[in-house]
PDB file of C-alpha atoms and ligand atoms in Angstrom:
ATOM      1  CA  MET A   1      -7.068   6.958  -8.393  1.00 52.00           C
ATOM      2  CA  SER A   2      -7.692   5.294  -5.037  1.00 89.00           C
ATOM      3  CA  TRP A   3      -8.847   1.734  -4.535  1.00 96.00           C
ATOM      4  CA  PHE A   4     -10.290  -0.297  -1.670  1.00 98.00           C
ATOM      5  CA  GLU A   5      -9.931  -3.733  -0.135  1.00 98.00           C
ATOM      6  CA  TRP A   6     -13.354  -5.342  -0.551  1.00 98.00           C
ATOM      7  CA  ARG A   7     -13.967  -5.618   3.210  1.00 98.00           C
ATOM      8  CA  GLU A   8     -13.388  -1.864   3.497  1.00 98.00           C
ATOM      9  CA  ALA A   9     -15.270  -0.781   0.383  1.00 98.00           C
ATOM     10  CA  PRO A  10     -17.591   2.206   0.871  1.00 98.00           C
ATOM     11  CA  GLU A  11     -21.054   2.438  -0.681  1.00 98.00           C
ATOM     12  CA  GLY A  12     -21.279   2.908  -4.407  1.00 98.00           C
ATOM     13  CA  GLU A  13     -23.197   1.964  -7.540  1.00 98.00           C
ATOM     14  CA  TYR A  14     -20.621   0.164  -9.721  1.00 98.00           C
ATOM     15  CA  ALA A  15     -17.091  -1.177  -9.291  1.00 98.00           C
ATOM     16  CA  VAL A  16     -14.260  -3.013 -10.981  1.00 98.00           C
ATOM     17  CA  ILE A  17     -12.862  -5.973  -9.064  1.00 98.00           C
ATOM     18  CA  GLY A  18      -9.461  -7.534  -9.701  1.00 96.00           C
ATOM     19  CA  ASP A  19      -6.109  -8.267  -8.124  1.00 96.00           C
ATOM     20  CA  PRO A  20      -4.244  -6.038  -8.577  1.00 94.00           C
ATOM     21  CA  VAL A  21      -6.820  -3.405  -9.422  1.00 95.00           C
ATOM     22  CA  SER A  22      -4.881  -0.169  -8.952  1.00 92.00           C
ATOM     23  CA  HIS A  23      -3.886  -0.035 -12.651  1.00 88.00           C
ATOM     24  CA  SER A  24      -7.460  -0.274 -13.930  1.00 91.00           C
ATOM     25  CA  ALA A  25      -8.620   2.495 -16.248  1.00 93.00           C
ATOM     26  CA  SER A  26     -12.270   1.552 -15.671  1.00 96.00           C
ATOM     27  CA  PRO A  27     -12.906   3.949 -12.736  1.00 96.00           C
ATOM     28  CA  ARG A  28     -11.881   7.048 -14.685  1.00 95.00           C
ATOM     29  CA  MET A  29     -13.605   5.806 -17.846  1.00 97.00           C
ATOM     30  CA  HIS A  30     -16.921   5.224 -16.067  1.00 98.00           C
ATOM     31  CA  ALA A  31     -16.556   8.445 -14.065  1.00 97.00           C
ATOM     32  CA  ALA A  32     -16.276  10.199 -17.443  1.00 98.00           C
ATOM     33  CA  ILE A  33     -19.543   8.575 -18.560  1.00 98.00           C
ATOM     34  CA  TYR A  34     -21.320   9.692 -15.379  1.00 98.00           C
ATOM     35  CA  ARG A  35     -19.997  13.255 -15.745  1.00 98.00           C
ATOM     36  CA  GLU A  36     -21.016  13.413 -19.386  1.00 98.00           C
ATOM     37  CA  LEU A  37     -24.532  12.064 -18.732  1.00 98.00           C
ATOM     38  CA  GLY A  38     -25.048  13.943 -15.454  1.00 98.00           C
ATOM     39  CA  LEU A  39     -25.400  10.765 -13.358  1.00 98.00           C
ATOM     40  CA  ASP A  40     -24.740  11.051  -9.652  1.00 98.00           C
ATOM     41  CA  TRP A  41     -23.113   7.593  -9.415  1.00 98.00           C
ATOM     42  CA  ARG A  42     -19.847   6.265  -8.026  1.00 98.00           C
ATOM     43  CA  TYR A  43     -17.619   3.678  -9.694  1.00 98.00           C
ATOM     44  CA  ARG A  44     -14.954   2.188  -7.391  1.00 98.00           C
ATOM     45  CA  ALA A  45     -11.839   0.055  -7.792  1.00 98.00           C
ATOM     46  CA  VAL A  46     -12.031  -2.832  -5.317  1.00 98.00           C
ATOM     47  CA  ARG A  47      -9.315  -5.410  -4.724  1.00 98.00           C
ATOM     48  CA  VAL A  48     -10.655  -8.946  -4.421  1.00 98.00           C
ATOM     49  CA  PRO A  49      -8.104 -11.762  -4.051  1.00 98.00           C
ATOM     50  CA  ALA A  50      -8.735 -14.947  -6.043  1.00 98.00           C
ATOM     51  CA  GLY A  51     -11.020 -17.312  -4.115  1.00 98.00           C
ATOM     52  CA  GLU A  52     -12.988 -14.483  -2.443  1.00 98.00           C
ATOM     53  CA  VAL A  53     -15.344 -13.507  -5.268  1.00 98.00           C
ATOM     54  CA  GLY A  54     -18.505 -14.965  -3.699  1.00 98.00           C
ATOM     55  CA  ALA A  55     -18.017 -13.244  -0.340  1.00 98.00           C
ATOM     56  CA  ALA A  56     -16.928  -9.982  -1.939  1.00 98.00           C
ATOM     57  CA  LEU A  57     -19.840  -9.776  -4.373  1.00 98.00           C
ATOM     58  CA  GLY A  58     -22.263 -10.547  -1.529  1.00 98.00           C
ATOM     59  CA  ARG A  59     -20.779  -7.675   0.458  1.00 98.00           C
ATOM     60  CA  LEU A  60     -20.890  -5.245  -2.464  1.00 98.00           C
ATOM     61  CA  ARG A  61     -24.536  -6.123  -3.061  1.00 98.00           C
ATOM     62  CA  GLU A  62     -25.300  -5.371   0.609  1.00 98.00           C
ATOM     63  CA  LEU A  63     -23.610  -2.009   0.141  1.00 98.00           C
ATOM     64  CA  GLY A  64     -25.994  -1.183  -2.669  1.00 98.00           C
ATOM     65  CA  TYR A  65     -23.779  -1.857  -5.687  1.00 98.00           C
ATOM     66  CA  ARG A  66     -25.744  -2.684  -8.846  1.00 98.00           C
ATOM     67  CA  GLY A  67     -22.992  -4.152 -10.977  1.00 98.00           C
ATOM     68  CA  VAL A  68     -19.308  -4.916 -11.279  1.00 98.00           C
ATOM     69  CA  ASN A  69     -16.704  -5.326 -13.962  1.00 98.00           C
ATOM     70  CA  ALA A  70     -14.169  -8.077 -13.357  1.00 97.00           C
ATOM     71  CA  THR A  71     -10.575  -7.998 -14.478  1.00 94.00           C
ATOM     72  CA  VAL A  72      -7.565 -10.301 -14.142  1.00 90.00           C
ATOM     73  CA  PRO A  73      -7.489 -12.852 -12.505  1.00 93.00           C
ATOM     74  CA  LEU A  74     -11.182 -13.015 -11.587  1.00 96.00           C
ATOM     75  CA  LYS A  75     -13.098 -13.367 -14.865  1.00 95.00           C
ATOM     76  CA  GLU A  76     -13.323 -17.174 -14.620  1.00 95.00           C
ATOM     77  CA  GLU A  77     -14.285 -17.173 -10.937  1.00 98.00           C
ATOM     78  CA  VAL A  78     -16.970 -14.564 -11.619  1.00 98.00           C
ATOM     79  CA  PHE A  79     -18.272 -16.760 -14.440  1.00 98.00           C
ATOM     80  CA  VAL A  80     -18.722 -19.595 -11.940  1.00 98.00           C
ATOM     81  CA  TRP A  81     -20.447 -17.211  -9.496  1.00 98.00           C
ATOM     82  CA  CYS A  82     -23.030 -16.066 -12.049  1.00 98.00           C
ATOM     83  CA  ARG A  83     -26.489 -17.581 -11.908  1.00 98.00           C
ATOM     84  CA  GLU A  84     -26.873 -17.172 -15.646  1.00 98.00           C
ATOM     85  CA  THR A  85     -24.695 -15.884 -18.488  1.00 97.00           C
ATOM     86  CA  GLU A  86     -25.377 -14.511 -21.947  1.00 95.00           C
ATOM     87  CA  GLY A  87     -23.573 -14.765 -25.257  1.00 91.00           C
ATOM     88  CA  ILE A  88     -19.919 -15.655 -25.572  1.00 88.00           C
ATOM     89  CA  ALA A  89     -19.335 -15.750 -21.787  1.00 91.00           C
ATOM     90  CA  GLY A  90     -20.707 -19.295 -21.745  1.00 91.00           C
ATOM     91  CA  TRP A  91     -18.200 -20.761 -24.123  1.00 84.00           C
ATOM     92  CA  VAL A  92     -15.104 -18.919 -23.027  1.00 85.00           C
ATOM     93  CA  GLY A  93     -15.992 -19.490 -19.364  1.00 91.00           C
ATOM     94  CA  ALA A  94     -15.178 -15.885 -18.451  1.00 93.00           C
ATOM     95  CA  VAL A  95     -17.354 -12.944 -17.403  1.00 96.00           C
ATOM     96  CA  ASN A  96     -16.280  -9.295 -17.165  1.00 96.00           C
ATOM     97  CA  THR A  97     -19.667  -7.673 -16.476  1.00 98.00           C
ATOM     98  CA  VAL A  98     -22.156  -8.674 -13.777  1.00 98.00           C
ATOM     99  CA  ASP A  99     -25.575  -7.456 -12.733  1.00 98.00           C
ATOM    100  CA  LEU A 100     -25.519  -8.024  -8.969  1.00 98.00           C
ATOM    101  CA  ASP A 101     -29.288  -7.990  -8.540  1.00 97.00           C
ATOM    102  CA  SER A 102     -30.069 -10.763 -10.994  1.00 98.00           C
ATOM    103  CA  GLY A 103     -26.736 -12.603 -10.871  1.00 98.00           C
ATOM    104  CA  ARG A 104     -26.501 -12.418 -14.678  1.00 98.00           C
ATOM    105  CA  GLY A 105     -23.172 -12.002 -16.416  1.00 98.00           C
ATOM    106  CA  VAL A 106     -21.814 -11.207 -19.857  1.00 97.00           C
ATOM    107  CA  ASN A 107     -18.420 -10.810 -21.446  1.00 95.00           C
ATOM    108  CA  THR A 108     -18.041  -7.551 -23.365  1.00 96.00           C
ATOM    109  CA  ASP A 109     -14.304  -7.958 -24.138  1.00 94.00           C
ATOM    110  CA  ALA A 110     -14.666  -9.944 -27.342  1.00 94.00           C
ATOM    111  CA  PRO A 111     -17.779  -8.125 -28.632  1.00 96.00           C
ATOM    112  CA  GLY A 112     -16.001  -4.824 -27.916  1.00 97.00           C
ATOM    113  CA  PHE A 113     -12.955  -6.013 -29.813  1.00 97.00           C
ATOM    114  CA  LEU A 114     -15.061  -7.133 -32.824  1.00 97.00           C
ATOM    115  CA  ARG A 115     -16.669  -3.692 -32.984  1.00 97.00           C
ATOM    116  CA  THR A 116     -13.272  -2.043 -33.182  1.00 97.00           C
ATOM    117  CA  LEU A 117     -12.288  -4.301 -36.095  1.00 97.00           C
ATOM    118  CA  GLU A 118     -15.412  -3.259 -37.973  1.00 96.00           C
ATOM    119  CA  ALA A 119     -14.716   0.391 -37.165  1.00 95.00           C
ATOM    120  CA  PHE A 120     -11.415  -0.046 -39.055  1.00 96.00           C
ATOM    121  CA  GLY A 121     -13.251  -1.573 -42.005  1.00 97.00           C
ATOM    122  CA  VAL A 122     -12.122  -5.130 -41.301  1.00 98.00           C
ATOM    123  CA  GLU A 123     -15.194  -7.247 -41.944  1.00 97.00           C
ATOM    124  CA  PRO A 124     -15.862 -10.960 -41.290  1.00 98.00           C
ATOM    125  CA  GLY A 125     -14.183 -13.060 -43.987  1.00 98.00           C
ATOM    126  CA  ALA A 126     -10.883 -11.179 -43.509  1.00 98.00           C
ATOM    127  CA  THR A 127      -7.800 -13.107 -42.396  1.00 98.00           C
ATOM    128  CA  VAL A 128      -6.409 -12.308 -38.942  1.00 98.00           C
ATOM    129  CA  LEU A 129      -3.007 -13.465 -37.727  1.00 98.00           C
ATOM    130  CA  VAL A 130      -3.159 -13.851 -33.928  1.00 98.00           C
ATOM    131  CA  LEU A 131       0.117 -13.591 -31.985  1.00 98.00           C
ATOM    132  CA  GLY A 132       0.058 -15.043 -28.472  1.00 97.00           C
ATOM    133  CA  ALA A 133      -1.889 -17.818 -26.758  1.00 97.00           C
ATOM    134  CA  GLY A 134      -2.653 -16.339 -23.319  1.00 91.00           C
ATOM    135  CA  GLY A 135      -5.940 -15.308 -21.729  1.00 86.00           C
ATOM    136  CA  THR A 136      -6.647 -12.587 -24.276  1.00 89.00           C
ATOM    137  CA  ALA A 137      -6.206 -14.907 -27.251  1.00 93.00           C
ATOM    138  CA  ARG A 138      -8.383 -17.460 -25.523  1.00 89.00           C
ATOM    139  CA  ALA A 139     -11.269 -14.980 -25.427  1.00 87.00           C
ATOM    140  CA  LEU A 140     -10.763 -13.498 -28.900  1.00 94.00           C
ATOM    141  CA  ILE A 141     -10.056 -16.590 -31.020  1.00 95.00           C
ATOM    142  CA  PRO A 142     -13.466 -18.239 -30.528  1.00 92.00           C
ATOM    143  CA  ALA A 143     -15.223 -14.889 -30.925  1.00 93.00           C
ATOM    144  CA  MET A 144     -13.483 -14.081 -34.210  1.00 96.00           C
ATOM    145  CA  ARG A 145     -14.072 -17.568 -35.529  1.00 95.00           C
ATOM    146  CA  GLU A 146     -17.766 -17.416 -34.647  1.00 93.00           C
ATOM    147  CA  ALA A 147     -18.035 -14.001 -36.322  1.00 95.00           C
ATOM    148  CA  GLY A 148     -16.608 -15.447 -39.551  1.00 97.00           C
ATOM    149  CA  TYR A 149     -12.973 -14.275 -39.587  1.00 98.00           C
ATOM    150  CA  ARG A 150     -10.306 -16.593 -41.005  1.00 98.00           C
ATOM    151  CA  LEU A 151      -7.574 -17.258 -38.461  1.00 98.00           C
ATOM    152  CA  ARG A 152      -3.864 -17.921 -38.496  1.00 98.00           C
ATOM    153  CA  ALA A 153      -1.818 -18.005 -35.334  1.00 98.00           C
ATOM    154  CA  TRP A 154       1.639 -17.966 -33.855  1.00 98.00           C
ATOM    155  CA  ASN A 155       2.905 -18.313 -30.292  1.00 98.00           C
ATOM    156  CA  ARG A 156       6.425 -18.368 -28.831  1.00 97.00           C
ATOM    157  CA  THR A 157       5.482 -21.689 -27.222  1.00 98.00           C
ATOM    158  CA  LYS A 158       3.825 -23.398 -30.158  1.00 98.00           C
ATOM    159  CA  SER A 159       2.239 -26.214 -28.136  1.00 98.00           C
ATOM    160  CA  LYS A 160       0.023 -23.701 -26.284  1.00 98.00           C
ATOM    161  CA  MET A 161      -1.371 -22.393 -29.553  1.00 98.00           C
ATOM    162  CA  LEU A 162      -1.967 -25.944 -30.786  1.00 98.00           C
ATOM    163  CA  ASP A 163      -3.992 -26.559 -27.608  1.00 97.00           C
ATOM    164  CA  LEU A 164      -6.063 -23.416 -28.225  1.00 96.00           C
ATOM    165  CA  ALA A 165      -6.645 -24.437 -31.833  1.00 97.00           C
ATOM    166  CA  ALA A 166      -7.753 -27.927 -30.790  1.00 97.00           C
ATOM    167  CA  GLU A 167     -10.185 -26.452 -28.289  1.00 94.00           C
ATOM    168  CA  PHE A 168     -11.662 -23.552 -30.248  1.00 93.00           C
ATOM    169  CA  ALA A 169     -10.581 -23.412 -33.887  1.00 95.00           C
ATOM    170  CA  PRO A 170      -9.515 -26.707 -35.470  1.00 95.00           C
ATOM    171  CA  ASP A 171      -9.207 -25.007 -38.883  1.00 95.00           C
ATOM    172  CA  MET A 172      -6.799 -22.293 -37.599  1.00 97.00           C
ATOM    173  CA  MET A 173      -3.367 -22.517 -39.233  1.00 97.00           C
ATOM    174  CA  VAL A 174      -0.618 -22.499 -36.561  1.00 98.00           C
ATOM    175  CA  LEU A 175       2.621 -21.046 -37.954  1.00 98.00           C
ATOM    176  CA  ASP A 176       6.230 -21.678 -36.908  1.00 97.00           C
ATOM    177  CA  GLU A 177       7.281 -18.135 -37.808  1.00 97.00           C
ATOM    178  CA  ILE A 178       5.340 -14.861 -37.821  1.00 98.00           C
ATOM    179  CA  ASP A 179       4.373 -14.377 -41.464  1.00 98.00           C
ATOM    180  CA  PRO A 180       1.888 -11.575 -42.205  1.00 98.00           C
ATOM    181  CA  ALA A 181       1.613 -12.413 -45.933  1.00 98.00           C
ATOM    182  CA  GLY A 182      -2.052 -12.450 -46.989  1.00 98.00           C
ATOM    183  CA  CYS A 183      -3.338 -11.141 -43.628  1.00 98.00           C
ATOM    184  CA  GLU A 184      -5.659  -8.134 -43.248  1.00 98.00           C
ATOM    185  CA  VAL A 185      -4.892  -7.881 -39.518  1.00 98.00           C
ATOM    186  CA  VAL A 186      -1.920  -8.813 -37.353  1.00 98.00           C
ATOM    187  CA  LEU A 187      -3.170  -8.907 -33.773  1.00 98.00           C
ATOM    188  CA  ASN A 188      -0.622  -8.825 -30.958  1.00 97.00           C
ATOM    189  CA  THR A 189      -2.145 -10.370 -27.817  1.00 96.00           C
ATOM    190  CA  THR A 190       1.260 -11.153 -26.273  1.00 96.00           C
ATOM    191  CA  SER A 191       2.582  -9.226 -23.314  1.00 90.00           C
ATOM    192  CA  ALA A 192       5.874  -8.609 -25.170  1.00 90.00           C
ATOM    193  CA  SER A 193       5.033  -4.880 -25.480  1.00 82.00           C
ATOM    194  CA  LEU A 194       4.785  -4.522 -21.695  1.00 80.00           C
ATOM    195  CA  GLY A 195       8.484  -5.328 -21.438  1.00 81.00           C
ATOM    196  CA  GLY A 196       9.147  -2.900 -24.300  1.00 80.00           C
ATOM    197  CA  GLU A 197       9.945  -5.792 -26.629  1.00 81.00           C
ATOM    198  CA  GLY A 198       8.885  -6.025 -30.247  1.00 80.00           C
ATOM    199  CA  LEU A 199       8.146  -9.196 -32.170  1.00 93.00           C
ATOM    200  CA  ALA A 200       9.887 -10.287 -35.351  1.00 91.00           C
ATOM    201  CA  VAL A 201       7.260  -9.220 -37.875  1.00 96.00           C
ATOM    202  CA  ASP A 202       8.487  -8.684 -41.442  1.00 97.00           C
ATOM    203  CA  TRP A 203       5.929  -6.066 -42.451  1.00 98.00           C
ATOM    204  CA  SER A 204       7.253  -5.927 -46.002  1.00 98.00           C
ATOM    205  CA  ARG A 205       5.515  -9.286 -46.504  1.00 98.00           C
ATOM    206  CA  SER A 206       2.093  -7.953 -45.422  1.00 98.00           C
ATOM    207  CA  PRO A 207      -0.522  -6.307 -47.646  1.00 98.00           C
ATOM    208  CA  GLU A 208      -0.089  -2.496 -47.575  1.00 98.00           C
ATOM    209  CA  ALA A 209      -3.566  -2.056 -46.062  1.00 97.00           C
ATOM    210  CA  VAL A 210      -2.871  -4.467 -43.179  1.00 98.00           C
ATOM    211  CA  LEU A 211      -4.014  -3.313 -39.730  1.00 98.00           C
ATOM    212  CA  ALA A 212      -1.411  -3.762 -36.974  1.00 98.00           C
ATOM    213  CA  TYR A 213      -3.425  -4.201 -33.778  1.00 98.00           C
ATOM    214  CA  ASP A 214      -1.718  -4.271 -30.382  1.00 96.00           C
ATOM    215  CA  MET A 215      -3.925  -5.153 -27.413  1.00 94.00           C
ATOM    216  CA  MET A 216      -1.551  -3.175 -25.185  1.00 91.00           C
ATOM    217  CA  TYR A 217      -1.613   0.589 -24.953  1.00 87.00           C
ATOM    218  CA  GLY A 218       0.574   3.192 -23.299  1.00 84.00           C
ATOM    219  CA  GLU A 219       1.769   6.755 -23.526  1.00 83.00           C
ATOM    220  CA  GLU A 220       4.076   5.940 -26.449  1.00 88.00           C
ATOM    221  CA  PRO A 221       3.290   3.578 -29.332  1.00 92.00           C
ATOM    222  CA  THR A 222       4.403   0.030 -28.508  1.00 92.00           C
ATOM    223  CA  ALA A 223       7.469  -1.504 -30.166  1.00 93.00           C
ATOM    224  CA  PHE A 224       5.090  -3.631 -32.262  1.00 95.00           C
ATOM    225  CA  LEU A 225       3.219  -0.547 -33.528  1.00 96.00           C
ATOM    226  CA  ARG A 226       6.462   1.364 -34.124  1.00 95.00           C
ATOM    227  CA  GLY A 227       7.639  -1.483 -36.348  1.00 96.00           C
ATOM    228  CA  ALA A 228       4.406  -1.335 -38.333  1.00 97.00           C
ATOM    229  CA  ALA A 229       4.566   2.459 -38.638  1.00 97.00           C
ATOM    230  CA  ALA A 230       8.166   2.286 -39.886  1.00 97.00           C
ATOM    231  CA  ALA A 231       6.852   0.073 -42.707  1.00 98.00           C
ATOM    232  CA  GLU A 232       3.987   2.559 -43.290  1.00 98.00           C
ATOM    233  CA  ARG A 233       1.338   0.171 -42.026  1.00 98.00           C
ATOM    234  CA  ARG A 234      -1.620   1.553 -40.061  1.00 98.00           C
ATOM    235  CA  GLY A 235      -1.960   0.622 -36.415  1.00 97.00           C
ATOM    236  CA  VAL A 236      -4.339   0.680 -33.457  1.00 97.00           C
ATOM    237  CA  ASP A 237      -3.665   0.088 -29.773  1.00 95.00           C
ATOM    238  CA  GLY A 238      -5.712  -1.469 -26.977  1.00 94.00           C
ATOM    239  CA  SER A 239      -7.293   1.786 -25.773  1.00 94.00           C
ATOM    240  CA  GLN A 240     -10.063   1.565 -28.397  1.00 95.00           C
ATOM    241  CA  MET A 241     -11.091  -1.888 -27.255  1.00 96.00           C
ATOM    242  CA  LEU A 242     -10.872  -0.838 -23.622  1.00 96.00           C
ATOM    243  CA  VAL A 243     -13.374   1.936 -24.306  1.00 97.00           C
ATOM    244  CA  GLU A 244     -15.634  -0.307 -26.357  1.00 98.00           C
ATOM    245  CA  GLN A 245     -15.831  -3.074 -23.724  1.00 97.00           C
ATOM    246  CA  GLY A 246     -16.570  -0.444 -21.043  1.00 98.00           C
ATOM    247  CA  ALA A 247     -19.191   1.201 -23.241  1.00 98.00           C
ATOM    248  CA  LEU A 248     -20.916  -2.144 -23.867  1.00 98.00           C
ATOM    249  CA  SER A 249     -20.902  -2.899 -20.112  1.00 98.00           C
ATOM    250  CA  PHE A 250     -22.489   0.447 -19.306  1.00 98.00           C
ATOM    251  CA  GLU A 251     -25.081  -0.007 -22.059  1.00 98.00           C
ATOM    252  CA  TRP A 252     -25.907  -3.536 -20.884  1.00 98.00           C
ATOM    253  CA  TRP A 253     -26.429  -2.279 -17.315  1.00 98.00           C
ATOM    254  CA  THR A 254     -28.403   0.843 -18.124  1.00 98.00           C
ATOM    255  CA  GLY A 255     -29.760   0.726 -21.679  1.00 98.00           C
ATOM    256  CA  LYS A 256     -28.294   4.236 -22.189  1.00 98.00           C
ATOM    257  CA  PRO A 257     -25.803   4.966 -25.024  1.00 98.00           C
ATOM    258  CA  ALA A 258     -22.262   5.458 -23.702  1.00 98.00           C
ATOM    259  CA  PRO A 259     -20.286   8.592 -24.696  1.00 98.00           C
ATOM    260  CA  ARG A 260     -17.245   6.878 -26.243  1.00 97.00           C
ATOM    261  CA  GLU A 261     -15.206  10.010 -27.021  1.00 97.00           C
ATOM    262  CA  ALA A 262     -15.331  11.248 -23.438  1.00 97.00           C
ATOM    263  CA  MET A 263     -14.315   7.756 -22.323  1.00 97.00           C
ATOM    264  CA  LEU A 264     -11.324   7.672 -24.672  1.00 95.00           C
ATOM    265  CA  ARG A 265     -10.181  11.080 -23.438  1.00 95.00           C
ATOM    266  CA  ALA A 266     -10.384   9.792 -19.860  1.00 95.00           C
ATOM    267  CA  VAL A 267      -8.283   6.727 -20.723  1.00 93.00           C
ATOM    268  CA  HIS A 268      -5.585   8.933 -22.213  1.00 88.00           C
ATOM    269  CA  GLU A 269      -5.488  11.235 -19.169  1.00 85.00           C
ATOM    270  CA  ARG A 270      -3.107   8.759 -17.579  1.00 71.00           C
ATOM    271  CA  THR A 271      -1.327   6.357 -19.777  1.00 60.00           C
ATOM    272  CA  GLU A 272       0.771   3.746 -18.085  1.00 66.00           C
ATOM    273  CA  SER A 273       1.083   0.659 -20.286  1.00 68.00           C
ATOM    274  CA  HIS A 274      -1.748  -1.801 -20.080  1.00 73.00           C
ATOM    275  CA  SER A 275      -3.994  -4.122 -22.040  1.00 74.00           C
ATOM    276  CA  GLY A 276      -7.285  -3.405 -23.780  1.00 74.00           C
ATOM    277  CA  SER A 277      -9.080  -6.067 -21.792  1.00 76.00           C
ATOM    278  CA  ASP A 278      -8.310  -3.986 -18.664  1.00 78.00           C
TER     279      ASP A 278
HETATM  280  P1  LIG B 301      -2.827 -12.408 -21.276  1.00 71.96           P
HETATM  281  O1  LIG B 301      -3.751 -13.005 -20.259  1.00 71.96           O
HETATM  282  O2  LIG B 301      -2.681 -10.911 -21.196  1.00 71.96           O
HETATM  283  O3  LIG B 301      -3.110 -12.861 -22.683  1.00 71.96           O
HETATM  284  P2  LIG B 301      -0.772 -14.313 -20.543  1.00 71.96           P
HETATM  285  O4  LIG B 301      -1.828 -15.315 -20.326  1.00 71.96           O
HETATM  286  O5  LIG B 301       0.254 -14.074 -19.489  1.00 71.96           O
HETATM  287  O6  LIG B 301      -1.354 -12.881 -20.871  1.00 71.96           O
HETATM  288  O7  LIG B 301      -0.034 -14.677 -21.916  1.00 71.96           O
HETATM  289  C1  LIG B 301       1.060 -13.995 -22.351  1.00 71.96           C
HETATM  290  C2  LIG B 301       1.323 -14.299 -23.825  1.00 71.96           C
HETATM  291  O8  LIG B 301       2.386 -13.453 -24.253  1.00 71.96           O
HETATM  292  C3  LIG B 301       1.781 -15.723 -24.102  1.00 71.96           C
HETATM  293  O9  LIG B 301       1.330 -16.104 -25.382  1.00 71.96           O
HETATM  294  C4  LIG B 301       3.316 -15.571 -24.091  1.00 71.96           C
HETATM  295  O10 LIG B 301       3.993 -16.541 -24.840  1.00 71.96           O
HETATM  296  P3  LIG B 301       4.326 -17.996 -24.202  1.00 71.96           P
HETATM  297  O11 LIG B 301       3.069 -18.799 -24.283  1.00 71.96           O
HETATM  298  O12 LIG B 301       5.417 -18.532 -25.050  1.00 71.96           O
HETATM  299  O13 LIG B 301       4.770 -17.724 -22.774  1.00 71.96           O
HETATM  300  C5  LIG B 301       3.461 -14.246 -24.763  1.00 71.96           C
HETATM  301  N1  LIG B 301       4.702 -13.535 -24.500  1.00 71.96           N
HETATM  302  C6  LIG B 301       5.085 -12.922 -23.352  1.00 71.96           C
HETATM  303  N2  LIG B 301       6.282 -12.319 -23.510  1.00 71.96           N
HETATM  304  C7  LIG B 301       6.667 -12.538 -24.794  1.00 71.96           C
HETATM  305  C8  LIG B 301       7.811 -12.171 -25.580  1.00 71.96           C
HETATM  306  N3  LIG B 301       8.803 -11.449 -25.060  1.00 71.96           N
HETATM  307  N4  LIG B 301       7.855 -12.587 -26.874  1.00 71.96           N
HETATM  308  C9  LIG B 301       6.865 -13.323 -27.398  1.00 71.96           C
HETATM  309  N5  LIG B 301       5.756 -13.704 -26.709  1.00 71.96           N
HETATM  310  C10 LIG B 301       5.659 -13.316 -25.431  1.00 71.96           C
END
C-alpha cells in the first residue's frame, strides 16, 4: 500500500495521517468499505510529521478531503487543532477522527474497544486487569471506568500506572505483580508482544471464563495469547478493535452502517504485527 508526504498528497476523500503511516491498516480497511458499498471514494495514507498538523489538514481540505483519521503520534495535536470535540475525546485530549469541513473531532478508539468487550459478553460491572500504562491505556482506562467496569492495573514501571490512576481512576487497584485472580478480562496494552515477548501471567489463577485481550495483532497469535490458550483461556487480538474504531469513524462521517466482516477480511489480508488503535 503506497503512502504520500502531505505536501505531495493527491486529491482524495478521506485519509489517515500519522508518522510513520506506512504500517496503517486503515487504507485497506476503508477501501474494503467503499468496495462493499459501491462508493467511488479514495482513502489515502499521508505522512504528517509532528508539528505540521495544522498546515497539513489545511492542505488536505483544499484538495477536497472530507475527513481524516489520525494515528500515532498525532492524536493529541489533532485534538488541539479541532474547533470542537465530542464525547471522550475531550477528557483524554486525543482525537482519531476529524470532519475537515466543520473542524469537529471524535475519538472512536475507546468506544470501539468497549463494543468489542460487549461482543464477548463482558458487560459493565466486570473486573478488568489492565497491563501497561502507555498511550493505549491512557485512552482506555477512563473510558472503561466511565462505562462502569471495575479496574485493576499493573505496569512494569509502577510509578507510571500510579500517575494514570491519580489522573483518571483513583479507585483503581495498582498491583505489584500480574495477578488475574477474580478478573473477567486481562487486557494487554503493553508493546511487549511486538518484540515477541510474553508477560508473566499465571493463568491458572484466573477464572476459567476469563477473556485474554491483546491490543496487538499479527499473523500468529501473540506470546500473551499463546500463554492464555495453553491454559485453555479464550483470547482476542487487536484486529477486532481496529475494525470497530474504523467502522465507528466511517459511520460518524457518513451515517451509513459499515460492513465489519469485509473490513476484518481486509485487515487479515496483510498481517504484520500492530496495535488495535492503528
Ligand atoms: P502505546 O502508546 O502503544 O500504549 P507506549 O506509550 O510506548 O505504547 O507504552 C508502552 C507500554 O508497554 C508501557 O506500559 C511499557 O512499560 P513501561 O512503562 O515500564 O516502559 C510497556 N512495555 C513495553 N515493553 C514491555 C515489556 N517487554 N514488558 C512489559 N511491559 C512492556
